[in-house]
Coordinates of C-alpha atoms (C1' of nucleotides) in Angstrom, one line a residue:
Chain A
M214 CA -32.5 -24.6 -7.8
A215 CA -33.4 -25.6 -4.2
K216 CA -32.5 -23.2 -1.5
L217 CA -30.0 -25.4 0.3
A218 CA -27.4 -23.2 1.8
A219 CA -28.3 -20.3 4.1
Q220 CA -27.7 -18.0 1.2
P221 CA -29.9 -16.0 -1.2
L222 CA -30.8 -17.8 -4.4
Y223 CA -29.4 -15.0 -6.5
Q224 CA -26.0 -15.4 -4.8
Q225 CA -26.1 -19.1 -5.7
V226 CA -26.9 -18.2 -9.3
R227 CA -24.1 -15.7 -9.3
K228 CA -21.7 -18.4 -8.2
E229 CA -23.0 -20.8 -10.8
V230 CA -22.5 -18.2 -13.5
I231 CA -18.9 -17.6 -12.3
A232 CA -18.2 -21.3 -12.3
A233 CA -19.5 -21.6 -15.8
L234 CA -17.3 -18.7 -16.8
Q235 CA -14.2 -20.3 -15.2
Q236 CA -14.9 -23.5 -17.1
G237 CA -14.7 -21.5 -20.3
E238 CA -18.3 -22.1 -21.2
W239 CA -18.6 -18.6 -22.6
Q240 CA -15.6 -16.6 -24.0
V241 CA -14.9 -12.9 -23.7
D242 CA -17.4 -10.8 -25.6
E243 CA -19.5 -13.8 -26.2
T244 CA -23.2 -13.5 -25.3
L245 CA -24.6 -15.5 -22.4
P246 CA -27.9 -17.3 -22.8
S247 CA -30.9 -14.9 -22.3
E248 CA -32.1 -14.3 -18.8
I249 CA -35.1 -16.4 -19.5
D250 CA -33.0 -19.4 -20.6
L251 CA -30.6 -19.0 -17.6
A252 CA -33.7 -18.9 -15.4
R253 CA -34.9 -22.2 -16.8
R254 CA -31.4 -23.7 -16.5
F255 CA -31.1 -22.8 -12.9
G256 CA -34.7 -23.4 -12.0
V257 CA -35.4 -19.9 -10.8
S258 CA -37.3 -16.9 -12.1
Q259 CA -36.0 -14.3 -14.6
G260 CA -36.0 -11.7 -11.8
T261 CA -33.6 -13.8 -9.7
V262 CA -31.3 -14.4 -12.6
R263 CA -31.4 -10.7 -13.3
K264 CA -30.4 -9.8 -9.8
A265 CA -27.4 -12.2 -10.0
L266 CA -26.3 -10.7 -13.3
D267 CA -26.8 -7.2 -11.9
A268 CA -24.1 -8.1 -9.3
L269 CA -21.7 -9.4 -12.0
V270 CA -22.3 -6.4 -14.1
A271 CA -21.5 -4.2 -11.1
E272 CA -18.3 -6.2 -10.6
N273 CA -17.3 -5.6 -14.3
V274 CA -17.4 -9.3 -15.0
L275 CA -20.3 -8.9 -17.5
Y276 CA -21.7 -6.1 -19.5
R277 CA -25.1 -5.7 -21.2
R278 CA -26.4 -4.2 -24.4
Q279 CA -30.1 -3.6 -24.3
G280 CA -32.0 -5.5 -26.9
V281 CA -29.0 -7.5 -27.8
G282 CA -27.7 -9.6 -24.8
T283 CA -25.4 -10.0 -21.9
F284 CA -21.7 -10.4 -22.6
V285 CA -18.5 -11.6 -20.9
A286 CA -16.4 -8.5 -20.1
G287 CA -12.8 -8.4 -21.1
V288 CA -10.2 -8.5 -18.4
R289 CA -8.7 -5.1 -17.8
D290 CA -6.0 -3.8 -15.6
A291 CA -7.1 -1.1 -13.2
L292 CA -4.3 1.1 -14.3
L293 CA -5.6 0.9 -17.9
S294 CA -8.8 2.6 -17.0
A295 CA -7.0 5.2 -14.8
C296 CA -6.1 8.6 -16.2
M297 CA -3.3 11.1 -15.9
V298 CA -5.0 14.5 -15.7
P299 CA -2.8 17.5 -16.6
A300 CA -2.9 20.4 -14.2
S301 CA -5.5 22.9 -15.4
A302 CA -7.4 20.3 -17.4
K303 CA -10.8 18.8 -16.7
V304 CA -10.2 15.4 -18.3
G305 CA -7.2 13.2 -18.5
E306 CA -5.5 10.8 -20.9
R307 CA -5.5 7.0 -20.5
M308 CA -2.3 5.4 -19.6
Q309 CA -0.5 3.0 -22.0
V310 CA 1.2 0.0 -20.5
E311 CA 4.3 -1.6 -22.1
F312 CA 6.0 -4.8 -21.1
L313 CA 9.5 -4.6 -19.8
S314 CA 10.7 -7.9 -18.3
C315 CA 9.8 -11.0 -16.4
V316 CA 12.0 -12.8 -13.9
R317 CA 11.7 -15.3 -11.1
I318 CA 12.6 -14.1 -7.7
H319 CA 12.3 -15.2 -4.1
A320 CA 9.8 -13.8 -1.6
S321 CA 11.0 -11.4 1.0
E322 CA 9.5 -11.6 4.5
G323 CA 6.8 -9.1 3.7
L324 CA 5.8 -10.6 0.4
A325 CA 5.7 -14.1 1.8
E326 CA 3.3 -12.9 4.4
I327 CA 1.0 -11.2 1.9
F328 CA 0.7 -14.4 -0.1
D329 CA 0.6 -16.7 2.9
Q330 CA 3.8 -18.5 1.6
R331 CA 7.0 -19.3 3.3
R332 CA 9.9 -16.9 3.1
G333 CA 12.0 -17.4 0.0
A334 CA 9.1 -19.0 -2.0
P335 CA 9.5 -18.5 -5.7
L336 CA 7.6 -15.6 -7.2
W337 CA 7.1 -14.3 -10.7
Q338 CA 8.1 -10.6 -11.0
V339 CA 6.8 -8.8 -14.1
R340 CA 7.8 -5.2 -14.9
R341 CA 6.0 -2.8 -17.1
Q342 CA 6.3 0.8 -18.0
L343 CA 3.5 3.4 -18.0
R344 CA 3.2 6.1 -20.6
V345 CA 1.0 8.9 -21.7
P346 CA 1.4 9.9 -25.3
G347 CA 4.8 11.5 -25.5
E348 CA 6.0 10.9 -21.9
M349 CA 7.1 8.1 -19.6
V350 CA 5.1 8.5 -16.4
G351 CA 5.8 5.4 -14.4
V352 CA 7.0 1.9 -13.8
E353 CA 5.0 -1.0 -12.4
E354 CA 6.0 -4.2 -10.8
I355 CA 3.7 -7.2 -10.5
L356 CA 4.3 -10.1 -8.2
L357 CA 2.6 -13.5 -8.1
P358 CA 3.6 -16.7 -6.3
E359 CA 4.6 -19.5 -8.6
A360 CA 3.0 -22.1 -6.3
L361 CA -0.5 -20.7 -6.9
F362 CA -0.2 -20.9 -10.7
P363 CA 1.6 -24.2 -11.4
G364 CA 1.0 -24.3 -15.1
L365 CA 2.4 -20.8 -15.8
E366 CA 5.5 -20.4 -17.9
M367 CA 7.7 -17.4 -18.5
R368 CA 7.2 -17.8 -22.2
R369 CA 3.5 -17.2 -21.8
I370 CA 4.0 -14.1 -19.7
R371 CA 6.3 -12.7 -22.4
E372 CA 3.8 -13.6 -25.1
L373 CA 1.0 -11.7 -23.4
K374 CA 3.4 -8.8 -22.8
G375 CA 2.9 -8.8 -19.0
N376 CA -0.9 -8.6 -19.1
V377 CA -1.1 -10.8 -16.0
R378 CA -4.8 -10.4 -15.7
E379 CA -5.6 -11.8 -19.0
L380 CA -2.9 -14.4 -18.7
L381 CA -4.3 -15.7 -15.5
W382 CA -7.8 -15.8 -16.9
R383 CA -6.8 -17.5 -20.1
D384 CA -4.3 -20.0 -18.7
C385 CA -5.6 -20.6 -15.2
G386 CA -9.2 -19.6 -15.3
A387 CA -8.6 -17.2 -12.5
R388 CA -10.5 -13.9 -12.4
L389 CA -8.9 -11.3 -10.2
V390 CA -10.9 -9.1 -7.8
D391 CA -9.0 -6.0 -6.8
D392 CA -8.8 -4.6 -3.2
A393 CA -8.8 -0.9 -2.8
A394 CA -5.6 0.8 -4.0
R395 CA -3.2 2.3 -1.4
Y396 CA -1.3 5.5 -2.0
R397 CA 2.0 6.8 -0.8
A398 CA 4.4 9.6 -1.7
L399 CA 8.0 8.7 -1.7
A400 CA 11.4 10.0 -2.8
A401 CA 12.8 8.7 -6.1
T402 CA 15.6 6.2 -5.7
Q403 CA 18.5 6.2 -8.1
V404 CA 16.9 3.4 -10.1
E405 CA 13.6 5.1 -10.4
A406 CA 15.1 8.4 -11.1
R407 CA 17.0 7.0 -14.1
A408 CA 13.9 5.1 -15.4
L409 CA 11.7 8.1 -15.2
S410 CA 14.3 10.7 -16.0
V411 CA 13.8 12.7 -12.8
E412 CA 16.2 13.8 -10.1
V413 CA 16.9 11.5 -7.2
N414 CA 14.6 12.3 -4.2
E415 CA 12.1 13.9 -6.5
P416 CA 8.6 13.0 -5.1
L417 CA 6.9 10.1 -6.7
L418 CA 3.4 8.6 -6.3
Q419 CA 3.3 5.0 -5.3
V420 CA 0.1 3.0 -5.9
T421 CA -0.1 -0.5 -4.5
R422 CA -2.8 -3.0 -4.9
L423 CA -3.6 -6.5 -3.9
S424 CA -5.8 -8.8 -6.1
R425 CA -7.6 -11.9 -4.9
D426 CA -9.7 -14.7 -6.2
Y427 CA -13.4 -14.9 -5.5
A428 CA -12.7 -16.7 -2.3
G429 CA -10.5 -13.9 -1.0
K430 CA -7.2 -15.6 -1.4
S431 CA -4.3 -13.2 -2.3
L432 CA -3.1 -13.9 -5.8
V433 CA -1.3 -10.8 -7.2
W434 CA 0.5 -7.9 -5.7
S435 CA 1.3 -4.9 -7.8
V436 CA 3.3 -1.7 -7.1
A437 CA 3.2 1.2 -9.5
V438 CA 5.5 4.3 -9.1
L439 CA 4.3 7.4 -11.0
K440 CA 5.9 10.7 -11.8
T441 CA 3.0 13.0 -11.3
G442 CA 4.8 16.4 -12.0
Q443 CA 2.3 18.3 -14.1
F444 CA -0.3 15.4 -13.8
S445 CA -2.7 14.1 -11.3
F446 CA -3.5 10.4 -11.1
E447 CA -7.2 9.7 -11.3
P448 CA -8.1 6.0 -10.6
Chain B
M3 CA -47.2 7.6 -9.8
A4 CA -47.8 7.9 -13.5
K5 CA -44.9 7.2 -15.8
L6 CA -44.7 10.7 -17.3
A7 CA -41.1 11.3 -18.1
A8 CA -39.1 9.0 -20.3
Q9 CA -37.6 7.6 -17.1
P10 CA -37.9 4.5 -15.0
L11 CA -40.4 4.7 -12.2
Y12 CA -37.7 3.8 -9.6
Q13 CA -35.6 6.8 -10.7
Q14 CA -38.6 9.1 -10.2
V15 CA -39.1 7.6 -6.8
R16 CA -35.4 8.1 -6.0
K17 CA -35.8 11.8 -6.9
E18 CA -38.9 12.1 -4.8
V19 CA -37.1 10.7 -1.8
I20 CA -34.2 13.0 -2.4
A21 CA -36.5 16.0 -2.6
A22 CA -38.2 15.0 0.7
L23 CA -34.8 14.7 2.3
Q24 CA -33.8 18.1 1.1
Q25 CA -36.9 19.6 2.5
G26 CA -35.9 18.1 5.8
E27 CA -38.8 15.7 6.0
W28 CA -36.6 13.1 7.8
Q29 CA -33.5 14.0 9.8
V30 CA -30.2 12.2 10.0
D31 CA -30.5 8.7 11.6
E32 CA -34.3 9.0 11.6
T33 CA -36.2 6.1 10.1
L34 CA -38.0 6.6 6.8
P35 CA -41.5 5.2 6.4
S36 CA -41.5 1.5 5.6
E37 CA -41.1 0.4 2.0
I38 CA -44.8 -0.5 2.0
D39 CA -45.8 2.9 3.2
L40 CA -43.6 4.7 0.7
A41 CA -45.1 2.5 -2.0
R42 CA -48.6 3.6 -1.1
R43 CA -47.5 7.2 -0.9
F44 CA -45.9 7.2 -4.4
G45 CA -48.5 4.9 -5.9
V46 CA -46.0 2.2 -6.9
S47 CA -45.2 -1.3 -5.7
Q48 CA -42.9 -2.2 -2.8
G49 CA -40.4 -3.7 -5.3
T50 CA -40.1 -0.4 -7.1
V51 CA -39.6 1.5 -3.9
R52 CA -37.0 -1.0 -2.9
K53 CA -35.1 -0.5 -6.1
A54 CA -35.1 3.3 -5.6
L55 CA -33.8 2.8 -2.0
D56 CA -31.2 0.4 -3.2
A57 CA -29.7 3.1 -5.3
L58 CA -29.7 5.6 -2.4
V59 CA -28.1 3.0 -0.2
A60 CA -25.4 2.4 -2.8
E61 CA -24.9 6.2 -2.8
N62 CA -24.5 6.3 1.0
V63 CA -27.5 8.6 1.3
L64 CA -29.5 6.0 3.3
Y65 CA -28.6 2.9 5.3
R66 CA -30.7 -0.1 6.3
R67 CA -31.0 -2.4 9.3
Q68 CA -32.8 -5.5 8.7
G69 CA -35.9 -6.0 10.8
V70 CA -35.7 -2.4 11.9
G71 CA -35.9 0.1 9.1
T72 CA -34.3 2.4 6.6
F73 CA -32.4 5.4 7.9
V74 CA -31.0 8.7 6.7
A75 CA -27.3 8.4 6.6
G76 CA -25.1 11.0 8.3
V77 CA -23.1 13.2 6.0
R78 CA -19.5 12.1 6.1
D79 CA -16.4 13.4 4.6
A80 CA -14.6 11.0 2.3
L81 CA -11.5 11.5 4.3
L82 CA -13.2 10.3 7.4
S83 CA -13.8 6.9 6.0
A84 CA -10.3 6.7 4.6
C85 CA -7.6 4.9 6.5
M86 CA -3.9 5.3 7.0
V87 CA -2.4 1.8 6.8
P88 CA 0.9 1.3 8.5
A89 CA 3.5 -0.5 6.4
S90 CA 3.4 -4.2 7.2
A91 CA -0.2 -4.1 8.5
K92 CA -3.2 -5.4 6.9
V93 CA -5.7 -2.9 8.2
G94 CA -5.4 0.8 8.9
E95 CA -6.7 3.4 11.3
R96 CA -9.3 6.0 10.6
M97 CA -8.2 9.6 10.3
Q98 CA -9.4 12.2 12.8
V99 CA -10.2 15.7 11.4
E100 CA -9.7 18.8 13.5
F101 CA -10.8 22.3 12.6
L102 CA -8.1 24.9 12.2
S103 CA -9.4 28.1 10.7
C104 CA -11.8 29.7 8.3
V105 CA -11.2 32.8 6.2
R106 CA -12.6 34.6 3.2
I107 CA -10.3 34.7 0.2
H108 CA -10.6 35.7 -3.5
A109 CA -10.6 33.2 -6.3
S110 CA -7.5 32.7 -8.3
E111 CA -7.8 32.1 -12.0
G112 CA -7.8 28.3 -11.6
L113 CA -10.3 28.3 -8.8
A114 CA -12.6 30.7 -10.5
E115 CA -12.7 28.4 -13.5
I116 CA -13.5 25.3 -11.4
F117 CA -16.5 27.0 -9.9
D118 CA -17.6 28.8 -13.0
Q119 CA -17.2 32.2 -11.2
R120 CA -15.3 35.3 -12.2
R121 CA -11.7 35.8 -11.1
G122 CA -11.5 37.3 -7.7
A123 CA -14.9 36.1 -6.6
P124 CA -15.1 35.6 -2.8
L125 CA -14.5 32.1 -1.5
W126 CA -14.7 30.5 1.9
Q127 CA -11.5 28.8 2.8
V128 CA -11.6 26.3 5.6
R129 CA -8.5 24.6 7.0
R130 CA -8.4 21.4 9.0
Q131 CA -5.7 19.1 10.2
L132 CA -5.7 15.3 9.9
R133 CA -4.4 13.0 12.6
V134 CA -4.1 9.4 13.4
P135 CA -3.9 8.6 17.1
G136 CA -0.6 10.1 18.2
E137 CA 0.5 11.7 15.0
M138 CA -0.2 14.6 12.7
V139 CA -0.5 13.2 9.2
G140 CA -1.9 16.0 7.1
V141 CA -3.6 19.3 6.4
E142 CA -6.7 19.9 4.4
E143 CA -8.0 23.0 2.6
I144 CA -11.6 23.3 1.6
L145 CA -12.9 26.0 -0.8
L146 CA -16.4 27.0 -1.6
P147 CA -17.8 30.0 -3.4
E148 CA -19.7 32.4 -1.3
A149 CA -22.1 33.2 -4.1
L150 CA -23.4 29.6 -4.2
F151 CA -24.2 29.6 -0.5
P152 CA -25.6 33.1 0.3
G153 CA -26.9 32.3 3.8
L154 CA -23.6 30.9 5.0
E155 CA -21.9 32.7 7.9
M156 CA -18.4 32.3 9.2
R157 CA -19.8 31.8 12.7
R158 CA -21.6 28.7 11.5
I159 CA -18.6 27.3 9.9
R160 CA -16.6 27.7 13.1
E161 CA -19.5 26.2 15.1
L162 CA -19.5 23.1 13.1
K163 CA -15.7 22.9 13.2
G164 CA -15.2 23.0 9.5
N165 CA -17.5 20.0 8.8
V166 CA -18.5 21.6 5.5
R167 CA -20.5 18.7 4.4
E168 CA -22.8 18.7 7.3
L169 CA -23.0 22.4 7.3
L170 CA -24.1 22.6 3.7
W171 CA -26.7 19.9 4.4
R172 CA -28.1 21.5 7.5
D173 CA -28.0 25.2 6.5
C174 CA -28.4 25.0 2.7
G175 CA -30.1 21.6 2.1
A176 CA -27.2 20.7 -0.2
R177 CA -26.0 17.1 -0.4
L178 CA -22.6 16.8 -2.0
V179 CA -21.7 14.1 -4.5
D180 CA -18.0 13.5 -4.8
D181 CA -16.0 13.2 -8.0
A182 CA -13.2 10.7 -8.1
A183 CA -10.2 11.8 -6.1
R184 CA -7.0 12.8 -7.8
Y185 CA -3.6 12.0 -6.5
R186 CA -0.2 13.7 -6.8
A187 CA 3.2 13.4 -5.1
L188 CA 4.8 16.8 -4.3
A189 CA 7.7 18.2 -2.3
A190 CA 6.9 19.7 1.0
T191 CA 6.9 23.5 1.0
Q192 CA 8.2 25.4 4.0
V193 CA 4.7 25.9 5.3
E194 CA 3.8 22.3 4.9
A195 CA 7.0 21.1 6.4
R196 CA 6.4 23.1 9.5
A197 CA 2.8 22.1 9.9
L198 CA 3.6 18.4 9.5
S199 CA 7.1 18.4 11.1
V200 CA 8.9 17.0 8.1
E201 CA 11.9 18.3 6.1
V202 CA 11.4 20.8 3.3
N203 CA 11.2 18.8 0.0
E204 CA 10.1 15.7 1.7
P205 CA 7.6 13.9 -0.5
L206 CA 3.9 14.4 0.4
L207 CA 0.8 12.9 -1.0
Q208 CA -1.8 15.4 -2.4
V209 CA -5.4 14.3 -2.6
T210 CA -7.8 16.7 -4.4
R211 CA -11.4 16.2 -4.9
L212 CA -14.3 18.2 -6.4
S213 CA -17.9 17.8 -5.0
R214 CA -21.0 18.7 -6.9
D215 CA -24.8 18.9 -6.3
Y216 CA -27.1 16.3 -7.9
A217 CA -27.3 18.4 -11.0
G218 CA -23.5 18.3 -11.5
K219 CA -22.8 21.9 -10.5
S220 CA -19.3 22.3 -8.8
L221 CA -19.8 23.3 -5.2
V222 CA -16.7 22.4 -3.1
W223 CA -13.1 21.9 -3.9
S224 CA -10.8 20.2 -1.4
V225 CA -7.1 19.6 -1.2
A226 CA -5.5 17.4 1.4
V227 CA -1.7 17.1 1.8
L228 CA -0.6 14.0 3.7
K229 CA 2.6 12.8 5.2
T230 CA 2.6 9.2 4.2
G231 CA 6.0 8.1 5.6
Q232 CA 5.3 4.8 7.3
F233 CA 1.7 4.9 6.2
S234 CA -0.3 4.2 3.0
F235 CA -3.5 6.1 2.3
E236 CA -6.4 3.9 1.6
P237 CA -9.5 5.8 0.4
Chain C
dA12 C1' -41.6 -9.7 -36.4
dA13 C1' -38.9 -11.9 -33.0
dG14 C1' -35.8 -11.9 -29.3
dT15 C1' -33.3 -9.3 -26.0
dG16 C1' -32.6 -6.5 -21.8
dG17 C1' -35.3 -3.3 -18.6
dT18 C1' -39.2 -2.3 -15.7
dC19 C1' -43.1 -3.1 -12.8
dT20 C1' -46.7 -5.5 -10.1
dA21 C1' -49.2 -8.2 -6.6
dG22 C1' -48.6 -11.3 -3.6
dA23 C1' -46.0 -14.5 -0.9
dC24 C1' -42.8 -16.1 2.4
dC25 C1' -38.5 -15.8 5.3
dA26 C1' -35.2 -13.7 8.8
dC27 C1' -34.4 -10.4 12.0
dG28 C1' -35.1 -7.1 15.9
dG29 C1' -37.7 -5.0 19.3
dA30 C1' -41.6 -4.8 22.5
Chain D
dC126 C1' -45.8 -11.2 18.9
dC127 C1' -45.6 -7.7 15.2
dG128 C1' -43.4 -4.8 11.8
dT129 C1' -39.3 -4.3 9.4
dG130 C1' -36.1 -5.3 5.6
dG131 C1' -34.8 -9.2 2.3
dT132 C1' -36.0 -12.5 -1.2
dC133 C1' -38.6 -14.8 -4.8
dT134 C1' -42.2 -15.7 -8.3
dA135 C1' -45.2 -15.5 -12.4
dG136 C1' -46.6 -12.9 -15.5
dA137 C1' -46.9 -8.6 -17.9
dC138 C1' -45.5 -4.8 -20.8
dC139 C1' -42.1 -1.6 -22.8
dA140 C1' -37.8 -0.2 -25.4
dC141 C1' -34.3 -1.6 -28.1
dT142 C1' -31.7 -4.1 -31.7
dT143 C1' -31.5 -7.2 -35.4
dC144 C1' -33.3 -9.6 -39.2

DNA sequence: AAGTGGTCTAGACCACGGA
DNA sequence: CCGTGGTCTAGACCACTTC
């Protein structure tokens, strides 16, 4: 691979690998070619391929098993690897996510701006509920502009039970990169109070997050509202 | 450097560099020797030194400036690099931290367990307030066991205005490694309400964090309570 | 035994910043 | 100009997993 762009070789290799992933060349949990083979393919040395793969491993796009190979990582929601830690406990329990509903809505001013769409643009709204064993701890709302995912159908969203990440990967070849989460405390509205069986005005933790494609374009906005009570939320 | 331990060379180099830092060989913002010089010193190649420094840069212990050198990073509180993002704004403002008070208290059951001390063990309690330009947004409480830092004096804590991180580094040679933060929403107590000029029972964001030494021993426990209102907290 | 990731080297060249 | 970080190579060896 010639050094054309004013860009390190290993960055170019990283992009080539991403492109190959997006074209479905290797499926989730499938092994990639060995570093040596990739080096031959891209016309670089094994060390350069390694550095590119290092980056993708750090981004959770790939994972490695020594002596075996390099694999395509599954697509996971950030909330799924988060924990609810009970007060006076060192380690918490993973959250379970369950699909609730999917509807088509129109973008408010604020949402339109986030997605760089016009006001009123059609959006998919997916709702899910968050549990730890034995208790409802939160609800989540996921929003994505219809215009950015033309092939997407409500049927598919339901089929995959609101796992938007995996859906976008499988149907649109889009891998999401998450921005940092943002946190707020807010008082439970009547709707939230009923859903989470708490009093109105009880304090709730709001976790919002924007996800983008590799180019930085905003794709998905998600808002989770959590009843923390005895628990702490550990991202 | 011979490969004695069952450990990569670059990990050993990383530890050597940390040891040198802890012995005060290089001060904050001072340049380290060049990668080539360090390579000679440790008897390894430049690439190996580089990989060791890469790790320390990723850990925010060092920083680099191309064409100039590698420097010792200042010691910064996690809260100082956090932002309060106004609703309907893409980017937030850094928080300012101001010293309030420092007293000596006795460990409750829970705190004693965290620090692996006996109940009632003496602790330092440092209080600080958190502002964004023009507004009080939170208060922070920092706790550390007296027994772990025998040389520490209240005078010094006051002198450094509650910058515990820098204090421990300068006086005790201890660099803190932070665990993941944990988040809760809670209702403002009377004390918090007065300090932050909100109503009692208003929802507040609680951010707790445990910091350890390189060996994993718990050193510092901190609890911040934030009025999020119009803002979101971005770590 | 063969193939994989994981480490390391010596040497090379480039890009940047300061003198 | 020089010295710094930043990149890249070719080749070597090790540690691990699988067959």
